[in-house]
mmCIF file with all atom_site columns, C-alpha atoms in Angstrom:
data_model
loop_
_atom_site.group_PDB
_atom_site.id
_atom_site.type_symbol
_atom_site.label_atom_id
_atom_site.label_alt_id
_atom_site.label_comp_id
_atom_site.label_asym_id
_atom_site.label_entity_id
_atom_site.label_seq_id
_atom_site.pdbx_PDB_ins_code
_atom_site.Cartn_x
_atom_site.Cartn_y
_atom_site.Cartn_z
_atom_site.occupancy
_atom_site.B_iso_or_equiv
_atom_site.pdbx_formal_charge
_atom_site.auth_seq_id
_atom_site.auth_comp_id
_atom_site.auth_asym_id
_atom_site.auth_atom_id
_atom_site.pdbx_PDB_model_num
ATOM 1   C CA . MET A 1 1   ? 2.412   26.582  -60.274 1.00 51.00 ? 6   MET A CA 1
ATOM 2   C CA . SER A 1 2   ? -0.339  29.252  -59.931 1.00 50.00 ? 7   SER A CA 1
ATOM 3   C CA . LYS A 1 3   ? -1.347  30.784  -56.689 1.00 51.00 ? 8   LYS A CA 1
ATOM 4   C CA . LYS A 1 4   ? -3.892  28.848  -54.368 1.00 49.00 ? 9   LYS A CA 1
ATOM 5   C CA . THR A 1 5   ? -6.998  30.722  -53.390 1.00 45.00 ? 10  THR A CA 1
ATOM 6   C CA . LYS A 1 6   ? -8.795  29.456  -50.180 1.00 46.00 ? 11  LYS A CA 1
ATOM 7   C CA . ILE A 1 7   ? -12.536 29.485  -50.975 1.00 41.00 ? 12  ILE A CA 1
ATOM 8   C CA . SER A 1 8   ? -14.057 27.747  -48.009 1.00 45.00 ? 13  SER A CA 1
ATOM 9   C CA . LYS A 1 9   ? -14.025 27.890  -44.242 1.00 48.00 ? 14  LYS A CA 1
ATOM 10  C CA . GLY A 1 10  ? -14.129 25.389  -41.478 1.00 47.00 ? 15  GLY A CA 1
ATOM 11  C CA . TRP A 1 11  ? -11.887 22.229  -41.128 1.00 38.00 ? 16  TRP A CA 1
ATOM 12  C CA . LEU A 1 12  ? -12.213 21.324  -44.788 1.00 39.00 ? 17  LEU A CA 1
ATOM 13  C CA . ASN A 1 13  ? -10.400 23.713  -46.922 1.00 46.00 ? 18  ASN A CA 1
ATOM 14  C CA . GLN A 1 14  ? -10.779 23.477  -50.760 1.00 46.00 ? 19  GLN A CA 1
ATOM 15  C CA . TYR A 1 15  ? -8.437  25.340  -53.005 1.00 39.00 ? 20  TYR A CA 1
ATOM 16  C CA . ALA A 1 16  ? -9.598  26.661  -56.351 1.00 42.00 ? 21  ALA A CA 1
ATOM 17  C CA . GLU A 1 17  ? -6.771  25.216  -58.309 1.00 47.00 ? 22  GLU A CA 1
ATOM 18  C CA . GLY A 1 18  ? -5.556  21.833  -58.082 1.00 49.00 ? 23  GLY A CA 1
ATOM 19  C CA . GLY A 1 19  ? -8.486  20.317  -56.143 1.00 50.00 ? 24  GLY A CA 1
ATOM 20  C CA . MET A 1 20  ? -6.384  20.035  -53.127 1.00 49.00 ? 25  MET A CA 1
ATOM 21  C CA . LEU A 1 21  ? -7.816  19.390  -49.722 1.00 47.00 ? 26  LEU A CA 1
ATOM 22  C CA . GLU A 1 22  ? -6.284  20.420  -46.414 1.00 51.00 ? 27  GLU A CA 1
ATOM 23  C CA . GLU A 1 23  ? -7.253  18.127  -43.361 1.00 52.00 ? 28  GLU A CA 1
ATOM 24  C CA . PRO A 1 24  ? -7.534  19.993  -40.042 1.00 49.00 ? 29  PRO A CA 1
ATOM 25  C CA . VAL A 1 25  ? -4.650  20.292  -37.752 1.00 51.00 ? 30  VAL A CA 1
ATOM 26  C CA . THR A 1 26  ? -5.598  18.288  -34.691 1.00 52.00 ? 31  THR A CA 1
ATOM 27  C CA . GLU A 1 27  ? -3.941  18.352  -31.134 1.00 52.00 ? 32  GLU A CA 1
ATOM 28  C CA . PRO A 1 28  ? -2.925  14.875  -29.867 1.00 53.00 ? 33  PRO A CA 1
ATOM 29  C CA . VAL A 1 29  ? -5.403  13.658  -27.159 1.00 46.00 ? 34  VAL A CA 1
ATOM 30  C CA . THR A 1 30  ? -3.760  12.998  -23.905 1.00 48.00 ? 35  THR A CA 1
ATOM 31  C CA . GLU A 1 31  ? -5.435  10.718  -21.475 1.00 43.00 ? 36  GLU A CA 1
ATOM 32  C CA . PRO A 1 32  ? -5.647  11.879  -17.889 1.00 40.00 ? 37  PRO A CA 1
ATOM 33  C CA . LYS A 1 33  ? -3.018  9.982   -15.790 1.00 48.00 ? 38  LYS A CA 1
ATOM 34  C CA . PRO A 1 34  ? -4.297  8.411   -12.454 1.00 47.00 ? 39  PRO A CA 1
ATOM 35  C CA . PRO A 1 35  ? -3.100  10.396  -9.475  1.00 48.00 ? 40  PRO A CA 1
ATOM 36  C CA . LYS A 1 36  ? 0.396   9.345   -8.352  1.00 55.00 ? 41  LYS A CA 1
ATOM 37  C CA . LYS A 1 37  ? 0.510   7.080   -5.145  1.00 61.00 ? 42  LYS A CA 1
ATOM 38  C CA . SER A 1 38  ? 3.126   7.298   -2.619  1.00 79.00 ? 43  SER A CA 1
ATOM 39  C CA . GLY A 1 39  ? 2.743   3.656   -1.157  1.00 94.00 ? 44  GLY A CA 1
ATOM 40  C CA . ILE A 1 40  ? 3.016   2.980   2.650   1.00 96.00 ? 45  ILE A CA 1
ATOM 41  C CA . SER A 1 41  ? 5.062   5.801   4.248   1.00 95.00 ? 46  SER A CA 1
ATOM 42  C CA . LYS A 1 42  ? 7.860   5.241   6.850   1.00 94.00 ? 47  LYS A CA 1
ATOM 43  C CA . GLU A 1 43  ? 5.380   6.498   9.547   1.00 94.00 ? 48  GLU A CA 1
ATOM 44  C CA . LEU A 1 44  ? 2.878   3.890   8.625   1.00 96.00 ? 49  LEU A CA 1
ATOM 45  C CA . LEU A 1 45  ? 5.533   1.286   8.654   1.00 96.00 ? 50  LEU A CA 1
ATOM 46  C CA . ILE A 1 46  ? 6.518   2.272   12.208  1.00 95.00 ? 51  ILE A CA 1
ATOM 47  C CA . ARG A 1 47  ? 2.859   2.239   13.390  1.00 96.00 ? 52  ARG A CA 1
ATOM 48  C CA . GLN A 1 48  ? 2.633   -1.191  11.960  1.00 97.00 ? 53  GLN A CA 1
ATOM 49  C CA . GLN A 1 49  ? 5.687   -2.420  13.785  1.00 97.00 ? 54  GLN A CA 1
ATOM 50  C CA . PHE A 1 50  ? 4.207   -1.223  17.001  1.00 97.00 ? 55  PHE A CA 1
ATOM 51  C CA . ALA A 1 51  ? 0.772   -2.982  16.220  1.00 97.00 ? 56  ALA A CA 1
ATOM 52  C CA . GLU A 1 52  ? 2.810   -6.197  15.347  1.00 97.00 ? 57  GLU A CA 1
ATOM 53  C CA . SER A 1 53  ? 5.205   -6.492  18.095  1.00 96.00 ? 58  SER A CA 1
ATOM 54  C CA . SER A 1 54  ? 5.176   -3.450  20.358  1.00 95.00 ? 59  SER A CA 1
ATOM 55  C CA . PHE A 1 55  ? 8.556   -2.672  19.030  1.00 94.00 ? 60  PHE A CA 1
ATOM 56  C CA . ASN A 1 56  ? 10.056  -5.976  20.363  1.00 95.00 ? 61  ASN A CA 1
ATOM 57  C CA . PRO A 1 57  ? 12.640  -7.100  17.779  1.00 95.00 ? 62  PRO A CA 1
ATOM 58  C CA . LYS A 1 58  ? 12.868  -10.590 19.384  1.00 96.00 ? 63  LYS A CA 1
ATOM 59  C CA . ALA A 1 59  ? 9.103   -11.185 19.342  1.00 97.00 ? 64  ALA A CA 1
ATOM 60  C CA . LYS A 1 60  ? 7.951   -14.583 17.976  1.00 97.00 ? 65  LYS A CA 1
ATOM 61  C CA . SER A 1 61  ? 4.369   -15.664 17.556  1.00 96.00 ? 66  SER A CA 1
ATOM 62  C CA . LYS A 1 62  ? 2.717   -19.164 17.844  1.00 95.00 ? 67  LYS A CA 1
ATOM 63  C CA . ALA A 1 63  ? 2.514   -19.131 14.212  1.00 95.00 ? 68  ALA A CA 1
ATOM 64  C CA . ASN A 1 64  ? 6.317   -18.582 13.900  1.00 97.00 ? 69  ASN A CA 1
ATOM 65  C CA . ALA A 1 65  ? 6.047   -14.900 12.668  1.00 98.00 ? 70  ALA A CA 1
ATOM 66  C CA . LYS A 1 66  ? 9.267   -13.049 13.675  1.00 98.00 ? 71  LYS A CA 1
ATOM 67  C CA . GLY A 1 67  ? 10.623  -9.693  14.703  1.00 97.00 ? 72  GLY A CA 1
ATOM 68  C CA . LEU A 1 68  ? 9.442   -6.129  14.554  1.00 96.00 ? 73  LEU A CA 1
ATOM 69  C CA . ALA A 1 69  ? 7.029   -6.758  11.879  1.00 97.00 ? 74  ALA A CA 1
ATOM 70  C CA . GLN A 1 70  ? 6.205   -10.221 12.506  1.00 98.00 ? 75  GLN A CA 1
ATOM 71  C CA . ILE A 1 71  ? 7.492   -11.588 9.129   1.00 98.00 ? 76  ILE A CA 1
ATOM 72  C CA . MET A 1 72  ? 5.701   -14.917 8.425   1.00 98.00 ? 77  MET A CA 1
ATOM 73  C CA . GLU A 1 73  ? 8.035   -17.884 7.044   1.00 97.00 ? 78  GLU A CA 1
ATOM 74  C CA . SER A 1 74  ? 6.383   -17.731 3.644   1.00 97.00 ? 79  SER A CA 1
ATOM 75  C CA . VAL A 1 75  ? 7.200   -14.114 3.364   1.00 98.00 ? 80  VAL A CA 1
ATOM 76  C CA . GLU A 1 76  ? 10.717  -14.710 4.531   1.00 97.00 ? 81  GLU A CA 1
ATOM 77  C CA . LYS A 1 77  ? 11.200  -17.366 1.901   1.00 97.00 ? 82  LYS A CA 1
ATOM 78  C CA . ASP A 1 78  ? 9.917   -15.115 -0.807  1.00 97.00 ? 83  ASP A CA 1
ATOM 79  C CA . ALA A 1 79  ? 12.069  -12.302 0.404   1.00 98.00 ? 84  ALA A CA 1
ATOM 80  C CA . LYS A 1 80  ? 15.187  -14.674 0.069   1.00 97.00 ? 85  LYS A CA 1
ATOM 81  C CA . LYS A 1 81  ? 14.114  -15.696 -3.563  1.00 97.00 ? 86  LYS A CA 1
ATOM 82  C CA . ALA A 1 82  ? 13.764  -12.028 -4.370  1.00 97.00 ? 87  ALA A CA 1
ATOM 83  C CA . GLY A 1 83  ? 17.290  -11.113 -2.930  1.00 97.00 ? 88  GLY A CA 1
ATOM 84  C CA . VAL A 1 84  ? 15.717  -8.787  -0.360  1.00 97.00 ? 89  VAL A CA 1
ATOM 85  C CA . LEU A 1 85  ? 16.869  -11.189 2.448   1.00 97.00 ? 90  LEU A CA 1
ATOM 86  C CA . LYS A 1 86  ? 20.596  -12.079 1.782   1.00 96.00 ? 91  LYS A CA 1
ATOM 87  C CA . LYS A 1 87  ? 22.244  -15.350 2.825   1.00 95.00 ? 92  LYS A CA 1
ATOM 88  C CA . GLY A 1 88  ? 23.254  -15.318 6.479   1.00 96.00 ? 93  GLY A CA 1
ATOM 89  C CA . GLU A 1 89  ? 21.228  -12.297 7.353   1.00 97.00 ? 94  GLU A CA 1
ATOM 90  C CA . ASP A 1 90  ? 19.072  -12.705 10.630  1.00 97.00 ? 95  ASP A CA 1
ATOM 91  C CA . ILE A 1 91  ? 15.441  -11.932 10.377  1.00 97.00 ? 96  ILE A CA 1
ATOM 92  C CA . PHE A 1 92  ? 15.348  -10.799 13.939  1.00 97.00 ? 97  PHE A CA 1
ATOM 93  C CA . ASP A 1 93  ? 17.831  -8.070  13.137  1.00 96.00 ? 98  ASP A CA 1
ATOM 94  C CA . PRO A 1 94  ? 15.745  -4.857  13.372  1.00 95.00 ? 99  PRO A CA 1
ATOM 95  C CA . LYS A 1 95  ? 17.070  -3.352  10.214  1.00 95.00 ? 100 LYS A CA 1
ATOM 96  C CA . VAL A 1 96  ? 16.726  -6.669  8.223   1.00 97.00 ? 101 VAL A CA 1
ATOM 97  C CA . ASN A 1 97  ? 13.135  -7.137  9.522   1.00 97.00 ? 102 ASN A CA 1
ATOM 98  C CA . ALA A 1 98  ? 12.096  -3.599  8.615   1.00 96.00 ? 103 ALA A CA 1
ATOM 99  C CA . ARG A 1 99  ? 13.570  -3.994  5.154   1.00 97.00 ? 104 ARG A CA 1
ATOM 100 C CA . VAL A 1 100 ? 11.672  -7.172  4.457   1.00 98.00 ? 105 VAL A CA 1
ATOM 101 C CA . GLN A 1 101 ? 8.404   -5.409  6.022   1.00 97.00 ? 106 GLN A CA 1
ATOM 102 C CA . ASP A 1 102 ? 8.914   -2.423  3.484   1.00 97.00 ? 107 ASP A CA 1
ATOM 103 C CA . TRP A 1 103 ? 9.425   -4.740  0.487   1.00 98.00 ? 108 TRP A CA 1
ATOM 104 C CA . TYR A 1 104 ? 6.579   -7.038  1.204   1.00 98.00 ? 109 TYR A CA 1
ATOM 105 C CA . ILE A 1 105 ? 3.840   -4.526  1.911   1.00 98.00 ? 110 ILE A CA 1
ATOM 106 C CA . ASN A 1 106 ? 4.890   -1.975  -0.608  1.00 97.00 ? 111 ASN A CA 1
ATOM 107 C CA . GLU A 1 107 ? 6.151   -4.094  -3.502  1.00 96.00 ? 112 GLU A CA 1
ATOM 108 C CA . LYS A 1 108 ? 3.988   -7.226  -3.036  1.00 97.00 ? 113 LYS A CA 1
ATOM 109 C CA . LEU A 1 109 ? 0.832   -5.922  -1.643  1.00 98.00 ? 114 LEU A CA 1
ATOM 110 C CA . TYR A 1 110 ? 0.371   -2.152  -2.246  1.00 97.00 ? 115 TYR A CA 1
ATOM 111 C CA . LYS A 1 111 ? 1.434   -2.552  -5.817  1.00 96.00 ? 116 LYS A CA 1
ATOM 112 C CA . SER A 1 112 ? -0.410  -5.824  -6.445  1.00 97.00 ? 117 SER A CA 1
ATOM 113 C CA . PRO A 1 113 ? -3.083  -5.343  -9.387  1.00 96.00 ? 118 PRO A CA 1
ATOM 114 C CA . ILE A 1 114 ? -5.489  -7.232  -6.963  1.00 96.00 ? 119 ILE A CA 1
ATOM 115 C CA . LEU A 1 115 ? -5.481  -4.480  -4.445  1.00 97.00 ? 120 LEU A CA 1
ATOM 116 C CA . ASN A 1 116 ? -4.201  -1.448  -6.361  1.00 96.00 ? 121 ASN A CA 1
ATOM 117 C CA . LYS A 1 117 ? -6.611  -0.019  -8.925  1.00 94.00 ? 122 LYS A CA 1
ATOM 118 C CA . PRO A 1 118 ? -5.925  3.080   -11.245 1.00 92.00 ? 123 PRO A CA 1
ATOM 119 C CA . ASN A 1 119 ? -8.547  5.503   -9.875  1.00 90.00 ? 124 ASN A CA 1
ATOM 120 C CA . GLN A 1 120 ? -8.809  4.294   -6.493  1.00 95.00 ? 125 GLN A CA 1
ATOM 121 C CA . LYS A 1 121 ? -8.217  6.561   -3.514  1.00 94.00 ? 126 LYS A CA 1
ATOM 122 C CA . GLU A 1 122 ? -4.813  6.373   -2.014  1.00 95.00 ? 127 GLU A CA 1
ATOM 123 C CA . GLU A 1 123 ? -6.011  5.481   1.454   1.00 96.00 ? 128 GLU A CA 1
ATOM 124 C CA . ILE A 1 124 ? -8.295  2.705   0.111   1.00 97.00 ? 129 ILE A CA 1
ATOM 125 C CA . THR A 1 125 ? -5.165  1.067   -1.398  1.00 97.00 ? 130 THR A CA 1
ATOM 126 C CA . GLN A 1 126 ? -3.343  1.519   1.803   1.00 98.00 ? 131 GLN A CA 1
ATOM 127 C CA . ALA A 1 127 ? -6.173  0.009   3.705   1.00 98.00 ? 132 ALA A CA 1
ATOM 128 C CA . LYS A 1 128 ? -6.222  -3.062  1.492   1.00 98.00 ? 133 LYS A CA 1
ATOM 129 C CA . ALA A 1 129 ? -2.521  -3.464  1.886   1.00 98.00 ? 134 ALA A CA 1
ATOM 130 C CA . PHE A 1 130 ? -2.747  -3.599  5.576   1.00 98.00 ? 135 PHE A CA 1
ATOM 131 C CA . ALA A 1 131 ? -5.710  -5.968  5.434   1.00 98.00 ? 136 ALA A CA 1
ATOM 132 C CA . ALA A 1 132 ? -3.767  -8.249  3.236   1.00 98.00 ? 137 ALA A CA 1
ATOM 133 C CA . TYR A 1 133 ? -0.814  -8.135  5.459   1.00 98.00 ? 138 TYR A CA 1
ATOM 134 C CA . ASN A 1 134 ? -2.914  -9.270  8.354   1.00 98.00 ? 139 ASN A CA 1
ATOM 135 C CA . TRP A 1 135 ? -5.387  -11.540 6.853   1.00 98.00 ? 140 TRP A CA 1
ATOM 136 C CA . GLY A 1 136 ? -3.680  -12.817 3.501   1.00 97.00 ? 141 GLY A CA 1
ATOM 137 C CA . ILE A 1 137 ? -3.927  -11.331 0.014   1.00 97.00 ? 142 ILE A CA 1
ATOM 138 C CA . GLY A 1 138 ? -5.979  -14.453 -1.127  1.00 97.00 ? 143 GLY A CA 1
ATOM 139 C CA . ASN A 1 139 ? -8.644  -13.930 1.649   1.00 98.00 ? 144 ASN A CA 1
ATOM 140 C CA . VAL A 1 140 ? -8.947  -10.213 0.932   1.00 98.00 ? 145 VAL A CA 1
ATOM 141 C CA . LYS A 1 141 ? -9.272  -10.766 -2.830  1.00 98.00 ? 146 LYS A CA 1
ATOM 142 C CA . ASP A 1 142 ? -12.192 -13.208 -2.204  1.00 98.00 ? 147 ASP A CA 1
ATOM 143 C CA . TYR A 1 143 ? -13.749 -10.931 0.409   1.00 98.00 ? 148 TYR A CA 1
ATOM 144 C CA . LEU A 1 144 ? -13.570 -7.841  -2.043  1.00 98.00 ? 149 LEU A CA 1
ATOM 145 C CA . THR A 1 145 ? -15.049 -9.783  -4.887  1.00 98.00 ? 150 THR A CA 1
ATOM 146 C CA . LYS A 1 146 ? -17.981 -10.707 -2.788  1.00 97.00 ? 151 LYS A CA 1
ATOM 147 C CA . LYS A 1 147 ? -18.520 -7.215  -1.396  1.00 98.00 ? 152 LYS A CA 1
ATOM 148 C CA . LYS A 1 148 ? -18.441 -5.746  -4.895  1.00 97.00 ? 153 LYS A CA 1
ATOM 149 C CA . ALA A 1 149 ? -20.976 -8.276  -6.023  1.00 98.00 ? 154 ALA A CA 1
ATOM 150 C CA . GLU A 1 150 ? -23.145 -7.015  -3.089  1.00 97.00 ? 155 GLU A CA 1
ATOM 151 C CA . GLY A 1 151 ? -22.942 -3.519  -4.363  1.00 97.00 ? 156 GLY A CA 1
ATOM 152 C CA . VAL A 1 152 ? -20.474 -2.215  -1.952  1.00 97.00 ? 157 VAL A CA 1
ATOM 153 C CA . ASP A 1 153 ? -18.088 0.469   -3.230  1.00 97.00 ? 158 ASP A CA 1
ATOM 154 C CA . ILE A 1 154 ? -14.672 -1.237  -2.759  1.00 97.00 ? 159 ILE A CA 1
ATOM 155 C CA . TYR A 1 155 ? -12.649 1.457   -4.488  1.00 96.00 ? 160 TYR A CA 1
ATOM 156 C CA . ASN A 1 156 ? -13.530 4.873   -3.042  1.00 94.00 ? 161 ASN A CA 1
ATOM 157 C CA . SER A 1 157 ? -15.231 4.005   0.323   1.00 96.00 ? 162 SER A CA 1
ATOM 158 C CA . PHE A 1 158 ? -14.313 2.411   3.556   1.00 97.00 ? 163 PHE A CA 1
ATOM 159 C CA . ASP A 1 159 ? -17.635 0.688   3.794   1.00 97.00 ? 164 ASP A CA 1
ATOM 160 C CA . TRP A 1 160 ? -16.059 -2.720  2.840   1.00 97.00 ? 165 TRP A CA 1
ATOM 161 C CA . LEU A 1 161 ? -14.003 -2.682  6.218   1.00 97.00 ? 166 LEU A CA 1
ATOM 162 C CA . LYS A 1 162 ? -17.320 -3.414  8.030   1.00 94.00 ? 167 LYS A CA 1
ATOM 163 C CA . GLY A 1 163 ? -17.455 -7.002  7.121   1.00 96.00 ? 168 GLY A CA 1
ATOM 164 C CA . LEU A 1 164 ? -13.835 -7.965  7.671   1.00 98.00 ? 169 LEU A CA 1
ATOM 165 C CA . PRO A 1 165 ? -12.758 -10.343 10.473  1.00 98.00 ? 170 PRO A CA 1
ATOM 166 C CA . ALA A 1 166 ? -12.554 -8.126  13.650  1.00 98.00 ? 171 ALA A CA 1
ATOM 167 C CA . GLU A 1 167 ? -8.902  -8.632  14.120  1.00 97.00 ? 172 GLU A CA 1
ATOM 168 C CA . THR A 1 168 ? -8.158  -7.256  10.649  1.00 98.00 ? 173 THR A CA 1
ATOM 169 C CA . SER A 1 169 ? -10.662 -4.399  10.762  1.00 98.00 ? 174 SER A CA 1
ATOM 170 C CA . ASP A 1 170 ? -9.193  -3.438  14.028  1.00 98.00 ? 175 ASP A CA 1
ATOM 171 C CA . TYR A 1 171 ? -5.658  -3.645  12.409  1.00 98.00 ? 176 TYR A CA 1
ATOM 172 C CA . VAL A 1 172 ? -6.558  -1.152  9.857   1.00 98.00 ? 177 VAL A CA 1
ATOM 173 C CA . ASN A 1 173 ? -8.239  1.187   12.168  1.00 97.00 ? 178 ASN A CA 1
ATOM 174 C CA . LYS A 1 174 ? -5.288  1.242   14.443  1.00 97.00 ? 179 LYS A CA 1
ATOM 175 C CA . ILE A 1 175 ? -2.523  1.571   12.024  1.00 98.00 ? 180 ILE A CA 1
ATOM 176 C CA . LEU A 1 176 ? -4.009  3.635   9.119   1.00 97.00 ? 181 LEU A CA 1
ATOM 177 C CA . LEU A 1 177 ? -7.165  5.292   10.408  1.00 97.00 ? 182 LEU A CA 1
ATOM 178 C CA . LYS A 1 178 ? -6.072  6.074   13.892  1.00 96.00 ? 183 LYS A CA 1
ATOM 179 C CA . LYS A 1 179 ? -9.517  5.345   15.382  1.00 96.00 ? 184 LYS A CA 1
ATOM 180 C CA . ASP A 1 180 ? -8.225  3.362   18.511  1.00 97.00 ? 185 ASP A CA 1
ATOM 181 C CA . PRO A 1 181 ? -7.643  5.943   21.311  1.00 97.00 ? 186 PRO A CA 1
ATOM 182 C CA . ASN A 1 182 ? -5.765  3.339   23.531  1.00 97.00 ? 187 ASN A CA 1
ATOM 183 C CA . PHE A 1 183 ? -3.474  2.329   20.778  1.00 97.00 ? 188 PHE A CA 1
ATOM 184 C CA . GLU A 1 184 ? -2.764  5.991   19.915  1.00 97.00 ? 189 GLU A CA 1
ATOM 185 C CA . LYS A 1 185 ? -1.831  6.698   23.526  1.00 96.00 ? 190 LYS A CA 1
ATOM 186 C CA . GLN A 1 186 ? 0.547   3.539   23.738  1.00 96.00 ? 191 GLN A CA 1
ATOM 187 C CA . TYR A 1 187 ? 1.972   4.204   20.459  1.00 96.00 ? 192 TYR A CA 1
ATOM 188 C CA . ILE A 1 188 ? 2.718   8.034   21.064  1.00 94.00 ? 193 ILE A CA 1
ATOM 189 C CA . LYS A 1 189 ? 4.484   7.053   24.284  1.00 93.00 ? 194 LYS A CA 1
ATOM 190 C CA . ALA A 1 190 ? 6.429   4.164   22.921  1.00 93.00 ? 195 ALA A CA 1
ATOM 191 C CA . SER A 1 191 ? 7.468   5.875   19.685  1.00 88.00 ? 196 SER A CA 1
ATOM 192 C CA . LYS A 1 192 ? 8.922   8.947   21.252  1.00 86.00 ? 197 LYS A CA 1
ATOM 193 C CA . ASP A 1 193 ? 12.435  7.982   20.995  1.00 77.00 ? 198 ASP A CA 1
ATOM 194 C CA . TYR A 1 194 ? 11.934  5.211   18.346  1.00 77.00 ? 199 TYR A CA 1
ATOM 195 C CA . LYS A 1 195 ? 14.329  5.421   15.348  1.00 68.00 ? 200 LYS A CA 1
ATOM 196 C CA . TYR A 1 196 ? 13.207  3.466   12.296  1.00 62.00 ? 201 TYR A CA 1
ATOM 197 C CA . ASP A 1 197 ? 16.457  4.097   10.362  1.00 53.00 ? 202 ASP A CA 1
ATOM 198 C CA . LYS A 1 198 ? 18.382  2.613   13.228  1.00 53.00 ? 203 LYS A CA 1
ATOM 199 C CA . GLY A 1 199 ? 16.367  -0.492  13.188  1.00 52.00 ? 204 GLY A CA 1
ATOM 200 C CA . GLY A 1 200 ? 14.233  0.470   16.224  1.00 53.00 ? 205 GLY A CA 1
ATOM 201 C CA . LYS A 1 201 ? 14.852  0.835   19.917  1.00 52.00 ? 206 LYS A CA 1
ATOM 202 C CA . LEU A 1 202 ? 13.693  -1.761  22.470  1.00 44.00 ? 207 LEU A CA 1
ATOM 203 C CA . ASP A 1 203 ? 12.465  -0.295  25.776  1.00 42.00 ? 208 ASP A CA 1
ATOM 204 C CA . LYS A 1 204 ? 13.506  -2.317  28.802  1.00 41.00 ? 209 LYS A CA 1
ATOM 205 C CA . ASN A 1 205 ? 9.846   -2.541  29.779  1.00 42.00 ? 210 ASN A CA 1
ATOM 206 C CA . THR A 1 206 ? 8.500   -3.622  26.453  1.00 40.00 ? 211 THR A CA 1
ATOM 207 C CA . LYS A 1 207 ? 6.738   -7.115  26.684  1.00 41.00 ? 212 LYS A CA 1
ATOM 208 C CA . GLN A 1 208 ? 6.848   -9.442  23.873  1.00 38.00 ? 213 GLN A CA 1
ATOM 209 C CA . LYS A 1 209 ? 3.694   -9.658  21.810  1.00 39.00 ? 214 LYS A CA 1
ATOM 210 C CA . THR A 1 210 ? 2.550   -12.675 20.316  1.00 37.00 ? 215 THR A CA 1
ATOM 211 C CA . LYS A 1 211 ? 0.147   -13.195 17.246  1.00 41.00 ? 216 LYS A CA 1
ATOM 212 C CA . ASN A 1 212 ? -2.260  -15.958 16.977  1.00 38.00 ? 217 ASN A CA 1
#
């Protein structure tokens, strides 16, 4: 076979002999990946426990929410089905309660496609998860749909917090945004010797907190 001579420039290269065409070599296009999200940290889980029960592992509300993180009966049942809460385990056991809390808010709420959107800011996803923990994911879903229709940025702004029920917006402000000075003062004092990994520590002066 005779030697081929390149006679043109650019992406289309035609050879003098054989009429052969050489297509350009293209680099594969890689789509940018959404930023990796870390979920609800241990620090935030501890702050949530204080907001829910003032670190009282025996706390029980009128709605029958139980323990450090005030686990509702519906969540307790789901945790059993998922194998997170094992047969014979006591939901009032601080370690067990904390395990169910972590699973529920991180696996069922934070990772829910209803709340977690690909290019959404990390703190927005966290705020939605806490709002859903307090108010219910169905309520938050309907509320966010309404706010979006009103033109509110529900993905990269905290503007949507303004229309939430007062209890829920306060909940997010206390735990995530740290906007409640009284809560901060009480939390810092109460959490000084608190050990999350050991299931918490109940101060003798801690009063049981109830949740409506």
